[in-house]
PDB file of C-alpha atoms and ligand atoms in Angstrom:
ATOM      1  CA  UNK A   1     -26.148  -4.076  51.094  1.00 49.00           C
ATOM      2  CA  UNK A   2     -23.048  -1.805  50.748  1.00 54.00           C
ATOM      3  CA  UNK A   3     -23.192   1.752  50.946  1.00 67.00           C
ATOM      4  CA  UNK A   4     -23.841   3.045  47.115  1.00 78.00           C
ATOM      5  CA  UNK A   5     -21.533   5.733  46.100  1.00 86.00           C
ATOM      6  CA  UNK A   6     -23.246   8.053  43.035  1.00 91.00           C
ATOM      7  CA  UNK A   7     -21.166   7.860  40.243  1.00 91.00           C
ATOM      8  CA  UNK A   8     -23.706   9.064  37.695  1.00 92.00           C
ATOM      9  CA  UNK A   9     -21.929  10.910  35.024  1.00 92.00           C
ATOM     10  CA  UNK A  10     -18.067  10.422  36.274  1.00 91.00           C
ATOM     11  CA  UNK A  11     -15.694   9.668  33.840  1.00 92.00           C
ATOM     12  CA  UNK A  12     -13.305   6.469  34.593  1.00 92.00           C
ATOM     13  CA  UNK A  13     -10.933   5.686  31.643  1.00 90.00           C
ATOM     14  CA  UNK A  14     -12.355   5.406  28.627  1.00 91.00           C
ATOM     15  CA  UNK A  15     -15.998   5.013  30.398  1.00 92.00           C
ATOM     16  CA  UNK A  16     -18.463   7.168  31.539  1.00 93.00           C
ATOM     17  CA  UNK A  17     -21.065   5.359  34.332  1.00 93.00           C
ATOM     18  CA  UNK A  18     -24.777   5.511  33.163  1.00 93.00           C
ATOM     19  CA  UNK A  19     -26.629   3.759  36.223  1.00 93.00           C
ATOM     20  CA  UNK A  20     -25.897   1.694  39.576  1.00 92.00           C
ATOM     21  CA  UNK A  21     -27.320  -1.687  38.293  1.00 89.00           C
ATOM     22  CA  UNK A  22     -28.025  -4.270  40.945  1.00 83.00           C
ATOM     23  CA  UNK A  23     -27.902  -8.039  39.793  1.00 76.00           C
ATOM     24  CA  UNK A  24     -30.018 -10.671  41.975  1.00 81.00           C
ATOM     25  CA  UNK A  25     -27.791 -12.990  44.022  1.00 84.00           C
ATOM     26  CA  UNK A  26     -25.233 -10.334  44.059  1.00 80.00           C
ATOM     27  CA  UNK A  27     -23.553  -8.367  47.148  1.00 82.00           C
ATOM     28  CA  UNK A  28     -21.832  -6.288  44.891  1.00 84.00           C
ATOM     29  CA  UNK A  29     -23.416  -3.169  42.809  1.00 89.00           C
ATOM     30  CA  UNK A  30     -22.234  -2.793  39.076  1.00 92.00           C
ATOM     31  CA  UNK A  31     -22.532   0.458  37.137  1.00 93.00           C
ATOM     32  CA  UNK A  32     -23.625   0.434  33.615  1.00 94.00           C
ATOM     33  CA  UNK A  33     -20.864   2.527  31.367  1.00 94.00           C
ATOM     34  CA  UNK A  34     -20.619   3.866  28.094  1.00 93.00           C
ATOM     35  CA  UNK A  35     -16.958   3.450  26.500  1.00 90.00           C
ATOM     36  CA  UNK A  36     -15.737   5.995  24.369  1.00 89.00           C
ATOM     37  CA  UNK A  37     -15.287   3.081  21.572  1.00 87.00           C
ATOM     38  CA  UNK A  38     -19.459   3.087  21.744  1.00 88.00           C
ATOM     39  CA  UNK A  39     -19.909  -0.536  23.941  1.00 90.00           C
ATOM     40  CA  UNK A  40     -22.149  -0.602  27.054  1.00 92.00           C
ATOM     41  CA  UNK A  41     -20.600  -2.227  29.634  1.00 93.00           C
ATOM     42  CA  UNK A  42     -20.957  -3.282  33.535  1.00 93.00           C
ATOM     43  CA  UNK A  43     -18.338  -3.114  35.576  1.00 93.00           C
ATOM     44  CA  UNK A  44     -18.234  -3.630  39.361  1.00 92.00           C
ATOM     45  CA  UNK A  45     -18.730  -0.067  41.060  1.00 92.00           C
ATOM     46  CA  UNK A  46     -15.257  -0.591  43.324  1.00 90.00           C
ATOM     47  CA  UNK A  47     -13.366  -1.871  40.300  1.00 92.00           C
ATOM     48  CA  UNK A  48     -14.709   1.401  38.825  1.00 92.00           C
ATOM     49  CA  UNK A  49     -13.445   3.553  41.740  1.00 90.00           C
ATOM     50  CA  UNK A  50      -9.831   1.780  41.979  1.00 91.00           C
ATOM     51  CA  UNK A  51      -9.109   2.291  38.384  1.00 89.00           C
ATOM     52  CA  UNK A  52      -8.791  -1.230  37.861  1.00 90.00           C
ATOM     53  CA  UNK A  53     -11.295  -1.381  34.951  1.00 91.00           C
ATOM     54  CA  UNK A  54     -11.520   1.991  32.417  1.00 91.00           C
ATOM     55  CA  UNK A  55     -12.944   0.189  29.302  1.00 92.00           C
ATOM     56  CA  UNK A  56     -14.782  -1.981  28.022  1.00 91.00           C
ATOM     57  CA  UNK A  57     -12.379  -4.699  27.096  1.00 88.00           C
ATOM     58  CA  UNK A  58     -10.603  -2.369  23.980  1.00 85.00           C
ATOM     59  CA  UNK A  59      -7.599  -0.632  25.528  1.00 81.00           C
ATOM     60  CA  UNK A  60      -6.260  -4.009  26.751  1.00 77.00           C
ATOM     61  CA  UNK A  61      -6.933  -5.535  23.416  1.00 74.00           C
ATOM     62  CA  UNK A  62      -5.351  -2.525  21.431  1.00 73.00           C
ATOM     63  CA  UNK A  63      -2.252  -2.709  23.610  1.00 72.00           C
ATOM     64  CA  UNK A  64      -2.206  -6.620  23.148  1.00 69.00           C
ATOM     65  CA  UNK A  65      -2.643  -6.061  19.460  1.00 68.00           C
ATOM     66  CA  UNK A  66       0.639  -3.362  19.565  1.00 67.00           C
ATOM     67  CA  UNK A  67       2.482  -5.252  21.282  1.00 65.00           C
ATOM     68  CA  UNK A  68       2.159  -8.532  19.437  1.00 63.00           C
ATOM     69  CA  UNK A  69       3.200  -6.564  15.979  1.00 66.00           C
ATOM     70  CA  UNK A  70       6.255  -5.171  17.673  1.00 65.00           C
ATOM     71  CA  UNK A  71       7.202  -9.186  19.342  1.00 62.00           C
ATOM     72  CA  UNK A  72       6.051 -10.675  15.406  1.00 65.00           C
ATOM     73  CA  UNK A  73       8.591  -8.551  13.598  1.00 68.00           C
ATOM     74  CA  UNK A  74      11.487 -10.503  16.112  1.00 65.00           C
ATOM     75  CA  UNK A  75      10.155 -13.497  17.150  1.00 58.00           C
ATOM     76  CA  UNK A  76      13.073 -16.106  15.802  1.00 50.00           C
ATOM     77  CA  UNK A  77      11.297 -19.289  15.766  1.00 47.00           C
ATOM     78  CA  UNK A  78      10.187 -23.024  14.159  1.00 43.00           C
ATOM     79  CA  UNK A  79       7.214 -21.618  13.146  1.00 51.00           C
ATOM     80  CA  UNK A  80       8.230 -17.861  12.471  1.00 57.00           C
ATOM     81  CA  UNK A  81      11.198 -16.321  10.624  1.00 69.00           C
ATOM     82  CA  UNK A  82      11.977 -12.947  11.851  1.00 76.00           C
ATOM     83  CA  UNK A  83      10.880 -10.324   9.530  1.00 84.00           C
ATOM     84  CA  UNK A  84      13.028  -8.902   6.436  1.00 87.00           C
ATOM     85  CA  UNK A  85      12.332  -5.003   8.352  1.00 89.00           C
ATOM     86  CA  UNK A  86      13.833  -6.711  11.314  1.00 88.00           C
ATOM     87  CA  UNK A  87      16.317  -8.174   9.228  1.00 89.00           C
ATOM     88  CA  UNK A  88      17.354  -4.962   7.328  1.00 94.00           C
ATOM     89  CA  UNK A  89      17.485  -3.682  11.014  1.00 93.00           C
ATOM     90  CA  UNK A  90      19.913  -6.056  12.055  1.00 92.00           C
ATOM     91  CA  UNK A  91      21.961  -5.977   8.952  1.00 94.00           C
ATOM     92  CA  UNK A  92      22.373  -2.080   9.218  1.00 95.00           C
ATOM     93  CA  UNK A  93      23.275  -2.316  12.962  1.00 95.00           C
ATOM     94  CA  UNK A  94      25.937  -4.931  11.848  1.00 94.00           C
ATOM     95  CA  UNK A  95      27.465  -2.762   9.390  1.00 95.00           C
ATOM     96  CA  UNK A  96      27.979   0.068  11.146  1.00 96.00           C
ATOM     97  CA  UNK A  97      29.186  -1.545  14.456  1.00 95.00           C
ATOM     98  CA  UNK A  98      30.869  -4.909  13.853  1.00 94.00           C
ATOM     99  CA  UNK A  99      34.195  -4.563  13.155  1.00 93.00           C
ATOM    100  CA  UNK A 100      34.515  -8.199  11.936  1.00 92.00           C
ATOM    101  CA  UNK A 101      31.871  -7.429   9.437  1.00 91.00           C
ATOM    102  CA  UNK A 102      32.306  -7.916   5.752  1.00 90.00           C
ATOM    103  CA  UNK A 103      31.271  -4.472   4.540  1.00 91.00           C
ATOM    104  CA  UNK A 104      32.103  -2.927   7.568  1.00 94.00           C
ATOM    105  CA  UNK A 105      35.059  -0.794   5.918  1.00 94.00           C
ATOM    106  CA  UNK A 106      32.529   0.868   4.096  1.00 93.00           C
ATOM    107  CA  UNK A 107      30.224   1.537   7.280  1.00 95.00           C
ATOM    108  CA  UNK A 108      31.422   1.490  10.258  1.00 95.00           C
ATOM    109  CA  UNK A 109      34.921   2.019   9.758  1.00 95.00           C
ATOM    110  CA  UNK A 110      33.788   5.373   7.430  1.00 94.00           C
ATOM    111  CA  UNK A 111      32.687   6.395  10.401  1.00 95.00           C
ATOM    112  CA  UNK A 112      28.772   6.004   9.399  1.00 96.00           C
ATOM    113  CA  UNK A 113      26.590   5.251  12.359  1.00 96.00           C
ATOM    114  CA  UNK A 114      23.160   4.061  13.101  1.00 97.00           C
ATOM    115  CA  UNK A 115      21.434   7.180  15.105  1.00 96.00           C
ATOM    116  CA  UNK A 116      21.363   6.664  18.823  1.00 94.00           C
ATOM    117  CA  UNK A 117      17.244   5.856  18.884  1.00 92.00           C
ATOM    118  CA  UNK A 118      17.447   3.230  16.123  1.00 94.00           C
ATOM    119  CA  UNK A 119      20.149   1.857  17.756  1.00 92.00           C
ATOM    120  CA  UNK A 120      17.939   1.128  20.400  1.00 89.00           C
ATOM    121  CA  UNK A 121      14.611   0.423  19.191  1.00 89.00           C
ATOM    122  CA  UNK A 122      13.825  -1.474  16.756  1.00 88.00           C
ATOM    123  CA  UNK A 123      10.195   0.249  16.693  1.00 86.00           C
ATOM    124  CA  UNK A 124      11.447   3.439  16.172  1.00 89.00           C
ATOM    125  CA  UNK A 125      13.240   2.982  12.733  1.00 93.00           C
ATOM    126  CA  UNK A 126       9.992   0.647  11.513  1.00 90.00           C
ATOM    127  CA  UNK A 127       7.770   3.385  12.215  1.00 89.00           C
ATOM    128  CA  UNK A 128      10.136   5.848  10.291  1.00 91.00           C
ATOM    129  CA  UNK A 129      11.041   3.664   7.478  1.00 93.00           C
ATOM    130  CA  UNK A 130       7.607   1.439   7.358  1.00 91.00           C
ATOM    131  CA  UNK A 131       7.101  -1.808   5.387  1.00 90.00           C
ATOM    132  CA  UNK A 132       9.484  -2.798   3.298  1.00 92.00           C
ATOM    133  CA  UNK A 133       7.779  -2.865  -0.101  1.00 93.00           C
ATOM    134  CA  UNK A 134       9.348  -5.463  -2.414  1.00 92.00           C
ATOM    135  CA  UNK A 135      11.846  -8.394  -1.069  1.00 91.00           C
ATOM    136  CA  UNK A 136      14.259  -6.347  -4.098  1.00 92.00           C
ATOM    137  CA  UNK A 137      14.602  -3.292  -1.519  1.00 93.00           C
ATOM    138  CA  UNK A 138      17.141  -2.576   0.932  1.00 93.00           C
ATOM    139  CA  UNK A 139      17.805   0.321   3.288  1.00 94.00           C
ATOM    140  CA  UNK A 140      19.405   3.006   1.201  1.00 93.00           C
ATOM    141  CA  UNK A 141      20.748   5.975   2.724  1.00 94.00           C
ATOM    142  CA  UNK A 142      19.999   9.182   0.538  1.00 91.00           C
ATOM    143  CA  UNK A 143      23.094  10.876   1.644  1.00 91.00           C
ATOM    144  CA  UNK A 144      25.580   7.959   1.235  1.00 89.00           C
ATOM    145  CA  UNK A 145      28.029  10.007   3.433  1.00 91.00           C
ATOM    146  CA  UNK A 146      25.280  10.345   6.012  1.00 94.00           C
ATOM    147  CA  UNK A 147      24.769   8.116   8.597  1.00 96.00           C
ATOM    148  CA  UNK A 148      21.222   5.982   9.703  1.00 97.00           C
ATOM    149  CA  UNK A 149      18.938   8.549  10.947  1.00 96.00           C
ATOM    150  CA  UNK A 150      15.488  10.295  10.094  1.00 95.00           C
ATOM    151  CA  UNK A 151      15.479  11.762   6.673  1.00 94.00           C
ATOM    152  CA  UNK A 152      18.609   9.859   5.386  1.00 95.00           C
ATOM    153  CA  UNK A 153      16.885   6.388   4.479  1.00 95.00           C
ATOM    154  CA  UNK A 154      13.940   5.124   2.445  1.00 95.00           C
ATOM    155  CA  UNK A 155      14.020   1.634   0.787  1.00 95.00           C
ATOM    156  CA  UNK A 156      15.207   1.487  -2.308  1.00 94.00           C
ATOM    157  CA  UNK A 157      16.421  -1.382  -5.250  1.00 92.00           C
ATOM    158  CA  UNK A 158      19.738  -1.616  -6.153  1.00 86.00           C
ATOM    159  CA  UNK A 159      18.845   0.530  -9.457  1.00 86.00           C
ATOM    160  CA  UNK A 160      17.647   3.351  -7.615  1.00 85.00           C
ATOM    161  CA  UNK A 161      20.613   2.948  -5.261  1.00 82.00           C
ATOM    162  CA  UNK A 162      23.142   3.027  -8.656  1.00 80.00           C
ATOM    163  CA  UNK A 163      21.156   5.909 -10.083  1.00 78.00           C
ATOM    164  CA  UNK A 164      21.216   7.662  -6.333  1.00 71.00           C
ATOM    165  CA  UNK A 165      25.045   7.162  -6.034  1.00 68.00           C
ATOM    166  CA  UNK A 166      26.118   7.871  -9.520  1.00 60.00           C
ATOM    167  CA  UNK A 167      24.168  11.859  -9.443  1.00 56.00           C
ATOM    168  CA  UNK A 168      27.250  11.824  -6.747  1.00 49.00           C
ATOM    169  CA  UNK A 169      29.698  11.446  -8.424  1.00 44.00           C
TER     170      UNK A 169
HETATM  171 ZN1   ZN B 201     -14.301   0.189  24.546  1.00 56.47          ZN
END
């Protein structure tokens, strides 16, 4: 039987370990642990040591659940259209940077730019902008001099954008 190493108490992760448990048939002690999401768990007393395990199943799962909202918003594919925030993300990038561009002489070549972290992450201007509410609104920039960056867009229709542009004037 392997040397037993008292745990009691310690806090790994997201658990906390209860009691050594031995299982029949097994070389290996488990601990039973409370995660801080409420489950009981066992988890093998060296995985608990290493670090390899520090919950119950739910960090994994939250991360798996973060990242597959990030990957559904660009995922290009038979089954899946990317999404019209991913779109709008696109679009505005386009704008501002391709000179080829239809509307880019009213962009980019006005020298309005996307801010450096949108630019880069996608994530970053969803989580400032959120959900686009209706398929009716674009990105609208409240300054229309200003360029893309926090506190200069909100989706808007093409009304509010008229009304927005012609105060002005
Ligand atoms: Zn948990």
């Amino acid at each position: 039987m392997p040397k037993m190493i008292d745990v009691t108490g310690e806090v790994f992760g997201r658990l906390t370990a209860i009691e050594p448990i031995k299982q029949r048939g097994k070389k290996e002690i488990y601990w039973r642990c409370q995660c801080s999401c409420g489950k009981l768990t066992l988890v093998m007393a060296q995985n608990l040591r290493e670090g390899k395990i520090q919950s119950c199943g739910c960090y994994k799962a939250e991360r798996v659940s973060t990242r597959l909202s990030v990957h559904r918003h660009s995922r290009i594919g038979a089954a899946q259209k990317p999404s019209p925030e991913y779109k709008a993300w696109c679009a505005m990038r386009d704008r501002c940077n391709r000179q080829n561009h239809i509307a880019y002489k009213n962009y980019g070549g006005r020298g309005i730019k996307v801010c450096s972290e949108w630019e880069a992450s996608f994530t970053a201007f969803l989580a400032h902008i959120g959900p686009k509410p209706t398929p009716a609104h674009t990105v609208d920039r409240i300054n229309v001099d200003g360029n893309y960056a926090p506190g200069n867009v909100r989706w808007a229709t093409r009304k509010e954008q008229a009304a927005n542009k012609r105060l002005r004037i």
